[in-house]
Amino acid sequence: MTDPSNKAGTFGKLSYLIIDDFENFRLSMRQMLRSCGADNIELVANATQAIQLCTYNHIDVVLCDYNLGEGRNGQHVLEELRHKKLLKRSSLFLMVTAETSKQMVMGARENQPDGYLTKPINRALLEQRLSALIDQRNALYPINREIDRENYPEAISLCLQALPRQTRYKTWLMKTLGDLYYRLGDLAHAAKVYDEVLSQRELSWARLGRSKVLLANRSHDQAVDSLKQLIINHPDYMEAYDLLADGLERQGKMTQAQRVLEQAIEHSPNALLRQRHLAELAEANQDMETASEAWRRTVSLGTHSIHDCAEHHLALGQSLSDLSEGDREPEGVDRANEAISVLSRMEKRFSDREDVGLRSRIIQCRVHAGQGNQQTAEKLLAEIRNDIESTDTLDPDTGLDYAKTLFRVERDSDAKALLAQLAERFADNAEVMQKIENLLDEPVGFRQKLQARTLNRDGIKAFEAGQLAAAADAFTRALAVVPDHAALNLNLVQVLMKEYETDSSNPELLRQCRDCLNRLEGLPQQHRQHRRYQALCRKLEGLTA
């Protein structure tokens, strides 16, 4: 039988925070907590007050309503508390709600509250739920305290000591133990913990943990197979989708990774970071329709989120700029207008950042040029040039975006000079160098890039099938779109040389080879096609000798 005096003592040792926009509910909850023995109770009406209070005070138990009226909701509060590390592992966060929609529950679960309380709430229910959670909190407090201190070896030692004594919490202890070994990079012991659990029972967290170990050990195929099965068995397990997408990316299966995130978002659409990941993947896959929609959702979800930033708005503006370029149909015009609108709102929202105005104008200039508004584009270009005191100090992202805009307004020589500067300054940065190369190879719009890449694939396919004339035709048509593309020029040279080897009576083939190679005379030594270029130059000299 429960001793009421002990319960009162347990409740009385902790501090509480009640967050609800209705005063009557706050007062009612405080009354119920007091009747359970609690004494140190704070009440606030909104997210801002809650975050401020948690910044300067330690709170043991947070009772937060999901719906806090205008502005941030309970999910945003939990997200910010976790992100800023204002909520210790030993603290409890309970989401209170009258809403039980799947979308709300899935969104709230992303940040892992310790429990839910569904309205209406009475004293008996509150005491029952809190008592169980507080008992567990007290039993496991020493372990969580060491984890908060990032003293993982000591936390592991305490977990091992507690396992034979705290059998009631064995599942929590094993899960925590596996996670702690993984954090320390002790993959062998982490795997041993997960395997031990799985040998007794198929538990989703253990399967996920085992898959993380497999990925860390570069056993990508095994990890991906394991995660696919986990999702079949637990289709609402969002962490499994994220990890599967990660595994597929490591396998280089970017399109499949994108599909996995799209499935996850169908289940849980309110996770900003997953929407951002989807947008980035879709961009890498050149699926700009999906990318722009995912960026749009990312920006929308960021309205009240701690994860909001100017880069999300810039990315949405860039994707809409790409989609609207050269499209004068109503849909294209709408996208261009949306891009301008998004960028204007960003300038107001992040007015404390000095660079957002310049970044915004660089994209706006491109949007107007893509819609044929040359006069406006030229005016913006003049403003941009006034803003940039020296291109020597531009950061890589701004410099690359500016170069892209210069290409769009047909300032090709200025764009190439800027890219040369960036290449010199960031020669040791492989990612930046790759972007510079891509921009030099394909300084054209999104649709033209797709056209050139499709023709390139057709040419390679024809070449591999021995259809040299068809291959040459495809590469020639692609070069009409992107004449300076290094790989395309060299592909055509290779085809023409092959043709010459079978019919050496046609010197026109060698002349065409020379034209292609002459186009690449300024190819930087760092370019990934430079060695191939040199080899084909030597081969041509041999054929013409």
PDB file of N, CA and C in Angstrom, residues 75-154:
ATOM      1  N   GLN A  75       5.185  21.903 -28.559  1.00  0.00           N
ATOM      2  CA  GLN A  75       6.262  21.235 -29.297  1.00  0.00           C
ATOM      3  C   GLN A  75       7.456  22.183 -29.466  1.00  0.00           C
ATOM      4  N   HIS A  76       7.155  23.458 -29.770  1.00  0.00           N
ATOM      5  CA  HIS A  76       8.246  24.435 -29.921  1.00  0.00           C
ATOM      6  C   HIS A  76       8.984  24.654 -28.602  1.00  0.00           C
ATOM      7  N   VAL A  77       8.233  24.659 -27.495  1.00  0.00           N
ATOM      8  CA  VAL A  77       8.870  24.842 -26.182  1.00  0.00           C
ATOM      9  C   VAL A  77       9.838  23.693 -25.909  1.00  0.00           C
ATOM     10  N   LEU A  78       9.344  22.467 -26.097  1.00  0.00           N
ATOM     11  CA  LEU A  78      10.190  21.297 -25.841  1.00  0.00           C
ATOM     12  C   LEU A  78      11.406  21.298 -26.762  1.00  0.00           C
ATOM     13  N   GLU A  79      11.183  21.616 -28.037  1.00  0.00           N
ATOM     14  CA  GLU A  79      12.264  21.660 -29.023  1.00  0.00           C
ATOM     15  C   GLU A  79      13.345  22.659 -28.590  1.00  0.00           C
ATOM     16  N   GLU A  80      12.926  23.836 -28.130  1.00  0.00           N
ATOM     17  CA  GLU A  80      13.907  24.862 -27.746  1.00  0.00           C
ATOM     18  C   GLU A  80      14.626  24.501 -26.449  1.00  0.00           C
ATOM     19  N   LEU A  81      13.870  23.934 -25.504  1.00  0.00           N
ATOM     20  CA  LEU A  81      14.508  23.519 -24.247  1.00  0.00           C
ATOM     21  C   LEU A  81      15.572  22.459 -24.510  1.00  0.00           C
ATOM     22  N   ARG A  82      15.245  21.495 -25.375  1.00  0.00           N
ATOM     23  CA  ARG A  82      16.236  20.450 -25.719  1.00  0.00           C
ATOM     24  C   ARG A  82      17.427  21.067 -26.457  1.00  0.00           C
ATOM     25  N   HIS A  83      17.133  21.915 -27.442  1.00  0.00           N
ATOM     26  CA  HIS A  83      18.206  22.478 -28.275  1.00  0.00           C
ATOM     27  C   HIS A  83      19.177  23.314 -27.440  1.00  0.00           C
ATOM     28  N   LYS A  84      18.635  24.098 -26.510  1.00  0.00           N
ATOM     29  CA  LYS A  84      19.479  24.956 -25.675  1.00  0.00           C
ATOM     30  C   LYS A  84      19.997  24.245 -24.425  1.00  0.00           C
ATOM     31  N   LYS A  85      19.644  22.975 -24.312  1.00  0.00           N
ATOM     32  CA  LYS A  85      20.068  22.159 -23.166  1.00  0.00           C
ATOM     33  C   LYS A  85      19.637  22.797 -21.841  1.00  0.00           C
ATOM     34  N   LEU A  86      18.431  23.329 -21.844  1.00  0.00           N
ATOM     35  CA  LEU A  86      17.881  23.927 -20.626  1.00  0.00           C
ATOM     36  C   LEU A  86      17.120  22.903 -19.800  1.00  0.00           C
ATOM     37  N   LEU A  87      16.916  21.723 -20.390  1.00  0.00           N
ATOM     38  CA  LEU A  87      16.178  20.666 -19.703  1.00  0.00           C
ATOM     39  C   LEU A  87      17.138  19.508 -19.463  1.00  0.00           C
ATOM     40  N   LYS A  88      17.422  19.244 -18.206  1.00  0.00           N
ATOM     41  CA  LYS A  88      18.356  18.154 -17.905  1.00  0.00           C
ATOM     42  C   LYS A  88      17.686  16.808 -18.126  1.00  0.00           C
ATOM     43  N   ARG A  89      18.492  15.785 -18.317  1.00  0.00           N
ATOM     44  CA  ARG A  89      17.942  14.433 -18.485  1.00  0.00           C
ATOM     45  C   ARG A  89      17.159  13.998 -17.246  1.00  0.00           C
ATOM     46  N   SER A  90      17.557  14.511 -16.102  1.00  0.00           N
ATOM     47  CA  SER A  90      16.870  14.119 -14.873  1.00  0.00           C
ATOM     48  C   SER A  90      15.544  14.860 -14.700  1.00  0.00           C
ATOM     49  N   SER A  91      15.260  15.854 -15.545  1.00  0.00           N
ATOM     50  CA  SER A  91      13.986  16.574 -15.472  1.00  0.00           C
ATOM     51  C   SER A  91      12.931  15.837 -16.286  1.00  0.00           C
ATOM     52  N   LEU A  92      11.676  16.119 -15.969  1.00  0.00           N
ATOM     53  CA  LEU A  92      10.560  15.472 -16.672  1.00  0.00           C
ATOM     54  C   LEU A  92       9.783  16.520 -17.454  1.00  0.00           C
ATOM     55  N   PHE A  93       9.404  16.188 -18.681  1.00  0.00           N
ATOM     56  CA  PHE A  93       8.574  17.089 -19.493  1.00  0.00           C
ATOM     57  C   PHE A  93       7.334  16.316 -19.911  1.00  0.00           C
ATOM     58  N   LEU A  94       6.174  16.785 -19.460  1.00  0.00           N
ATOM     59  CA  LEU A  94       4.914  16.141 -19.826  1.00  0.00           C
ATOM     60  C   LEU A  94       4.115  17.077 -20.722  1.00  0.00           C
ATOM     61  N   MET A  95       3.682  16.567 -21.863  1.00  0.00           N
ATOM     62  CA  MET A  95       2.862  17.354 -22.784  1.00  0.00           C
ATOM     63  C   MET A  95       1.408  17.175 -22.389  1.00  0.00           C
ATOM     64  N   VAL A  96       0.751  18.298 -22.151  1.00  0.00           N
ATOM     65  CA  VAL A  96      -0.666  18.272 -21.766  1.00  0.00           C
ATOM     66  C   VAL A  96      -1.478  18.723 -22.970  1.00  0.00           C
ATOM     67  N   THR A  97      -2.497  17.970 -23.322  1.00  0.00           N
ATOM     68  CA  THR A  97      -3.251  18.349 -24.514  1.00  0.00           C
ATOM     69  C   THR A  97      -4.668  17.807 -24.499  1.00  0.00           C
ATOM     70  N   ALA A  98      -5.520  18.571 -25.179  1.00  0.00           N
ATOM     71  CA  ALA A  98      -6.875  18.073 -25.427  1.00  0.00           C
ATOM     72  C   ALA A  98      -6.938  17.524 -26.838  1.00  0.00           C
ATOM     73  N   GLU A  99      -5.843  17.762 -27.599  1.00  0.00           N
ATOM     74  CA  GLU A  99      -5.803  17.338 -28.994  1.00  0.00           C
ATOM     75  C   GLU A  99      -5.075  16.009 -29.091  1.00  0.00           C
ATOM     76  N   THR A 100      -5.626  15.084 -29.859  1.00  0.00           N
ATOM     77  CA  THR A 100      -4.982  13.769 -29.982  1.00  0.00           C
ATOM     78  C   THR A 100      -4.797  13.386 -31.448  1.00  0.00           C
ATOM     79  N   SER A 101      -4.741  14.398 -32.318  1.00  0.00           N
ATOM     80  CA  SER A 101      -4.555  14.077 -33.740  1.00  0.00           C
ATOM     81  C   SER A 101      -3.190  13.428 -33.952  1.00  0.00           C
ATOM     82  N   LYS A 102      -3.110  12.583 -34.973  1.00  0.00           N
ATOM     83  CA  LYS A 102      -1.854  11.891 -35.257  1.00  0.00           C
ATOM     84  C   LYS A 102      -0.740  12.897 -35.556  1.00  0.00           C
ATOM     85  N   GLN A 103      -1.103  13.966 -36.290  1.00  0.00           N
ATOM     86  CA  GLN A 103      -0.108  14.957 -36.666  1.00  0.00           C
ATOM     87  C   GLN A 103       0.511  15.604 -35.430  1.00  0.00           C
ATOM     88  N   MET A 104      -0.343  15.919 -34.428  1.00  0.00           N
ATOM     89  CA  MET A 104       0.162  16.537 -33.209  1.00  0.00           C
ATOM     90  C   MET A 104       1.039  15.560 -32.424  1.00  0.00           C
ATOM     91  N   VAL A 105       0.512  14.339 -32.249  1.00  0.00           N
ATOM     92  CA  VAL A 105       1.246  13.354 -31.454  1.00  0.00           C
ATOM     93  C   VAL A 105       2.594  13.037 -32.101  1.00  0.00           C
ATOM     94  N   MET A 106       2.600  12.842 -33.433  1.00  0.00           N
ATOM     95  CA  MET A 106       3.851  12.513 -34.117  1.00  0.00           C
ATOM     96  C   MET A 106       4.842  13.669 -34.010  1.00  0.00           C
ATOM     97  N   GLY A 107       4.327  14.901 -34.140  1.00  0.00           N
ATOM     98  CA  GLY A 107       5.203  16.064 -34.045  1.00  0.00           C
ATOM     99  C   GLY A 107       5.819  16.171 -32.662  1.00  0.00           C
ATOM    100  N   ALA A 108       4.992  15.986 -31.630  1.00  0.00           N
ATOM    101  CA  ALA A 108       5.493  16.093 -30.259  1.00  0.00           C
ATOM    102  C   ALA A 108       6.483  14.974 -29.952  1.00  0.00           C
ATOM    103  N   ARG A 109       6.250  13.778 -30.493  1.00  0.00           N
ATOM    104  CA  ARG A 109       7.137  12.640 -30.224  1.00  0.00           C
ATOM    105  C   ARG A 109       8.548  12.850 -30.750  1.00  0.00           C
ATOM    106  N   GLU A 110       8.677  13.710 -31.785  1.00  0.00           N
ATOM    107  CA  GLU A 110      10.005  13.935 -32.377  1.00  0.00           C
ATOM    108  C   GLU A 110      11.007  14.396 -31.331  1.00  0.00           C
ATOM    109  N   ASN A 111      10.521  15.153 -30.320  1.00  0.00           N
ATOM    110  CA  ASN A 111      11.433  15.669 -29.298  1.00  0.00           C
ATOM    111  C   ASN A 111      11.351  14.893 -27.996  1.00  0.00           C
ATOM    112  N   GLN A 112      10.659  13.782 -28.023  1.00  0.00           N
ATOM    113  CA  GLN A 112      10.657  12.812 -26.945  1.00  0.00           C
ATOM    114  C   GLN A 112      10.297  13.384 -25.571  1.00  0.00           C
ATOM    115  N   PRO A 113       9.026  13.805 -25.384  1.00  0.00           N
ATOM    116  CA  PRO A 113       8.589  14.156 -24.025  1.00  0.00           C
ATOM    117  C   PRO A 113       8.580  12.897 -23.164  1.00  0.00           C
ATOM    118  N   ASP A 114       8.583  13.090 -21.854  1.00  0.00           N
ATOM    119  CA  ASP A 114       8.583  11.918 -20.961  1.00  0.00           C
ATOM    120  C   ASP A 114       7.196  11.314 -20.809  1.00  0.00           C
ATOM    121  N   GLY A 115       6.174  12.073 -21.181  1.00  0.00           N
ATOM    122  CA  GLY A 115       4.824  11.519 -21.084  1.00  0.00           C
ATOM    123  C   GLY A 115       3.794  12.495 -21.596  1.00  0.00           C
ATOM    124  N   TYR A 116       2.565  12.017 -21.712  1.00  0.00           N
ATOM    125  CA  TYR A 116       1.448  12.855 -22.161  1.00  0.00           C
ATOM    126  C   TYR A 116       0.360  12.816 -21.092  1.00  0.00           C
ATOM    127  N   LEU A 117      -0.346  13.922 -20.958  1.00  0.00           N
ATOM    128  CA  LEU A 117      -1.537  13.976 -20.115  1.00  0.00           C
ATOM    129  C   LEU A 117      -2.669  14.527 -20.974  1.00  0.00           C
ATOM    130  N   THR A 118      -3.732  13.757 -21.098  1.00  0.00           N
ATOM    131  CA  THR A 118      -4.842  14.186 -21.937  1.00  0.00           C
ATOM    132  C   THR A 118      -5.922  14.838 -21.074  1.00  0.00           C
ATOM    133  N   LYS A 119      -6.340  16.030 -21.476  1.00  0.00           N
ATOM    134  CA  LYS A 119      -7.403  16.740 -20.763  1.00  0.00           C
ATOM    135  C   LYS A 119      -8.733  16.025 -20.970  1.00  0.00           C
ATOM    136  N   PRO A 120      -9.668  16.018 -20.050  1.00  0.00           N
ATOM    137  CA  PRO A 120      -9.579  16.654 -18.742  1.00  0.00           C
ATOM    138  C   PRO A 120      -8.722  15.836 -17.782  1.00  0.00           C
ATOM    139  N   ILE A 121      -8.090  16.549 -16.845  1.00  0.00           N
ATOM    140  CA  ILE A 121      -7.185  15.907 -15.883  1.00  0.00           C
ATOM    141  C   ILE A 121      -7.756  16.063 -14.470  1.00  0.00           C
ATOM    142  N   ASN A 122      -7.770  14.973 -13.720  1.00  0.00           N
ATOM    143  CA  ASN A 122      -8.179  15.086 -12.311  1.00  0.00           C
ATOM    144  C   ASN A 122      -6.985  14.760 -11.404  1.00  0.00           C
ATOM    145  N   ARG A 123      -7.154  14.957 -10.137  1.00  0.00           N
ATOM    146  CA  ARG A 123      -6.050  14.802  -9.201  1.00  0.00           C
ATOM    147  C   ARG A 123      -5.507  13.374  -9.192  1.00  0.00           C
ATOM    148  N   ALA A 124      -6.428  12.400  -9.192  1.00  0.00           N
ATOM    149  CA  ALA A 124      -5.997  10.997  -9.120  1.00  0.00           C
ATOM    150  C   ALA A 124      -5.136  10.623 -10.319  1.00  0.00           C
ATOM    151  N   LEU A 125      -5.587  11.054 -11.499  1.00  0.00           N
ATOM    152  CA  LEU A 125      -4.818  10.755 -12.716  1.00  0.00           C
ATOM    153  C   LEU A 125      -3.454  11.420 -12.656  1.00  0.00           C
ATOM    154  N   LEU A 126      -3.425  12.699 -12.247  1.00  0.00           N
ATOM    155  CA  LEU A 126      -2.161  13.436 -12.192  1.00  0.00           C
ATOM    156  C   LEU A 126      -1.192  12.773 -11.215  1.00  0.00           C
ATOM    157  N   GLU A 127      -1.694  12.404 -10.040  1.00  0.00           N
ATOM    158  CA  GLU A 127      -0.822  11.792  -9.043  1.00  0.00           C
ATOM    159  C   GLU A 127      -0.291  10.447  -9.525  1.00  0.00           C
ATOM    160  N   GLN A 128      -1.188   9.673 -10.153  1.00  0.00           N
ATOM    161  CA  GLN A 128      -0.773   8.345 -10.636  1.00  0.00           C
ATOM    162  C   GLN A 128       0.326   8.452 -11.691  1.00  0.00           C
ATOM    163  N   ARG A 129       0.111   9.338 -12.688  1.00  0.00           N
ATOM    164  CA  ARG A 129       1.096   9.453 -13.770  1.00  0.00           C
ATOM    165  C   ARG A 129       2.405  10.036 -13.259  1.00  0.00           C
ATOM    166  N   LEU A 130       2.308  11.084 -12.459  1.00  0.00           N
ATOM    167  CA  LEU A 130       3.529  11.730 -11.981  1.00  0.00           C
ATOM    168  C   LEU A 130       4.298  10.848 -11.003  1.00  0.00           C
ATOM    169  N   SER A 131       3.566  10.127 -10.169  1.00  0.00           N
ATOM    170  CA  SER A 131       4.242   9.272  -9.173  1.00  0.00           C
ATOM    171  C   SER A 131       5.137   8.249  -9.862  1.00  0.00           C
ATOM    172  N   ALA A 132       4.594   7.612 -10.890  1.00  0.00           N
ATOM    173  CA  ALA A 132       5.382   6.591 -11.601  1.00  0.00           C
ATOM    174  C   ALA A 132       6.625   7.212 -12.234  1.00  0.00           C
ATOM    175  N   LEU A 133       6.453   8.366 -12.866  1.00  0.00           N
ATOM    176  CA  LEU A 133       7.587   9.012 -13.533  1.00  0.00           C
ATOM    177  C   LEU A 133       8.612   9.532 -12.521  1.00  0.00           C
ATOM    178  N   ILE A 134       8.122  10.062 -11.397  1.00  0.00           N
ATOM    179  CA  ILE A 134       9.046  10.592 -10.385  1.00  0.00           C
ATOM    180  C   ILE A 134       9.810   9.441  -9.716  1.00  0.00           C
ATOM    181  N   ASP A 135       9.129   8.311  -9.467  1.00  0.00           N
ATOM    182  CA  ASP A 135       9.826   7.151  -8.898  1.00  0.00           C
ATOM    183  C   ASP A 135      10.977   6.720  -9.811  1.00  0.00           C
ATOM    184  N   GLN A 136      10.685   6.646 -11.117  1.00  0.00           N
ATOM    185  CA  GLN A 136      11.728   6.246 -12.072  1.00  0.00           C
ATOM    186  C   GLN A 136      12.836   7.299 -12.100  1.00  0.00           C
ATOM    187  N   ARG A 137      12.434   8.564 -12.091  1.00  0.00           N
ATOM    188  CA  ARG A 137      13.426   9.651 -12.121  1.00  0.00           C
ATOM    189  C   ARG A 137      14.371   9.540 -10.923  1.00  0.00           C
ATOM    190  N   ASN A 138      13.815   9.318  -9.738  1.00  0.00           N
ATOM    191  CA  ASN A 138      14.643   9.249  -8.539  1.00  0.00           C
ATOM    192  C   ASN A 138      15.565   8.031  -8.557  1.00  0.00           C
ATOM    193  N   ALA A 139      15.028   6.911  -9.051  1.00  0.00           N
ATOM    194  CA  ALA A 139      15.836   5.683  -9.084  1.00  0.00           C
ATOM    195  C   ALA A 139      17.016   5.819 -10.041  1.00  0.00           C
ATOM    196  N   LEU A 140      16.808   6.538 -11.139  1.00  0.00           N
ATOM    197  CA  LEU A 140      17.836   6.627 -12.178  1.00  0.00           C
ATOM    198  C   LEU A 140      18.592   7.956 -12.142  1.00  0.00           C
ATOM    199  N   TYR A 141      18.311   8.775 -11.160  1.00  0.00           N
ATOM    200  CA  TYR A 141      18.889  10.128 -11.104  1.00  0.00           C
ATOM    201  C   TYR A 141      20.420  10.127 -11.170  1.00  0.00           C
ATOM    202  N   PRO A 142      21.112   9.258 -10.395  1.00  0.00           N
ATOM    203  CA  PRO A 142      22.590   9.319 -10.445  1.00  0.00           C
ATOM    204  C   PRO A 142      23.136   9.087 -11.860  1.00  0.00           C
ATOM    205  N   ILE A 143      22.492   8.198 -12.605  1.00  0.00           N
ATOM    206  CA  ILE A 143      22.968   7.921 -13.971  1.00  0.00           C
ATOM    207  C   ILE A 143      22.735   9.142 -14.863  1.00  0.00           C
ATOM    208  N   ASN A 144      21.519   9.693 -14.795  1.00  0.00           N
ATOM    209  CA  ASN A 144      21.211  10.860 -15.633  1.00  0.00           C
ATOM    210  C   ASN A 144      22.075  12.060 -15.264  1.00  0.00           C
ATOM    211  N   ARG A 145      22.398  12.181 -13.969  1.00  0.00           N
ATOM    212  CA  ARG A 145      23.258  13.292 -13.536  1.00  0.00           C
ATOM    213  C   ARG A 145      24.636  13.189 -14.205  1.00  0.00           C
ATOM    214  N   GLU A 146      25.190  11.980 -14.260  1.00  0.00           N
ATOM    215  CA  GLU A 146      26.503  11.797 -14.896  1.00  0.00           C
ATOM    216  C   GLU A 146      26.427  12.002 -16.405  1.00  0.00           C
ATOM    217  N   ILE A 147      25.292  11.630 -17.011  1.00  0.00           N
ATOM    218  CA  ILE A 147      25.142  11.863 -18.459  1.00  0.00           C
ATOM    219  C   ILE A 147      25.071  13.363 -18.727  1.00  0.00           C
ATOM    220  N   ASP A 148      24.327  14.091 -17.880  1.00  0.00           N
ATOM    221  CA  ASP A 148      24.277  15.552 -18.035  1.00  0.00           C
ATOM    222  C   ASP A 148      25.675  16.157 -17.922  1.00  0.00           C
ATOM    223  N   ARG A 149      26.507  15.558 -17.080  1.00  0.00           N
ATOM    224  CA  ARG A 149      27.886  16.046 -16.914  1.00  0.00           C
ATOM    225  C   ARG A 149      28.818  15.532 -18.018  1.00  0.00           C
ATOM    226  N   GLU A 150      28.255  14.715 -18.925  1.00  0.00           N
ATOM    227  CA  GLU A 150      29.014  14.067 -20.011  1.00  0.00           C
ATOM    228  C   GLU A 150      30.113  13.166 -19.463  1.00  0.00           C
ATOM    229  N   ASN A 151      29.904  12.665 -18.275  1.00  0.00           N
ATOM    230  CA  ASN A 151      30.831  11.705 -17.674  1.00  0.00           C
ATOM    231  C   ASN A 151      30.310  10.297 -18.012  1.00  0.00           C
ATOM    232  N   TYR A 152      30.464   9.931 -19.271  1.00  0.00           N
ATOM    233  CA  TYR A 152      29.858   8.693 -19.759  1.00  0.00           C
ATOM    234  C   TYR A 152      30.455   7.429 -19.126  1.00  0.00           C
ATOM    235  N   PRO A 153      31.777   7.354 -18.907  1.00  0.00           N
ATOM    236  CA  PRO A 153      32.304   6.134 -18.259  1.00  0.00           C
ATOM    237  C   PRO A 153      31.666   5.887 -16.893  1.00  0.00           C
ATOM    238  N   GLU A 154      31.485   6.964 -16.108  1.00  0.00           N
ATOM    239  CA  GLU A 154      30.857   6.793 -14.792  1.00  0.00           C
ATOM    240  C   GLU A 154      29.389   6.397 -14.945  1.00  0.00           C
TER     241      GLU A 154
END
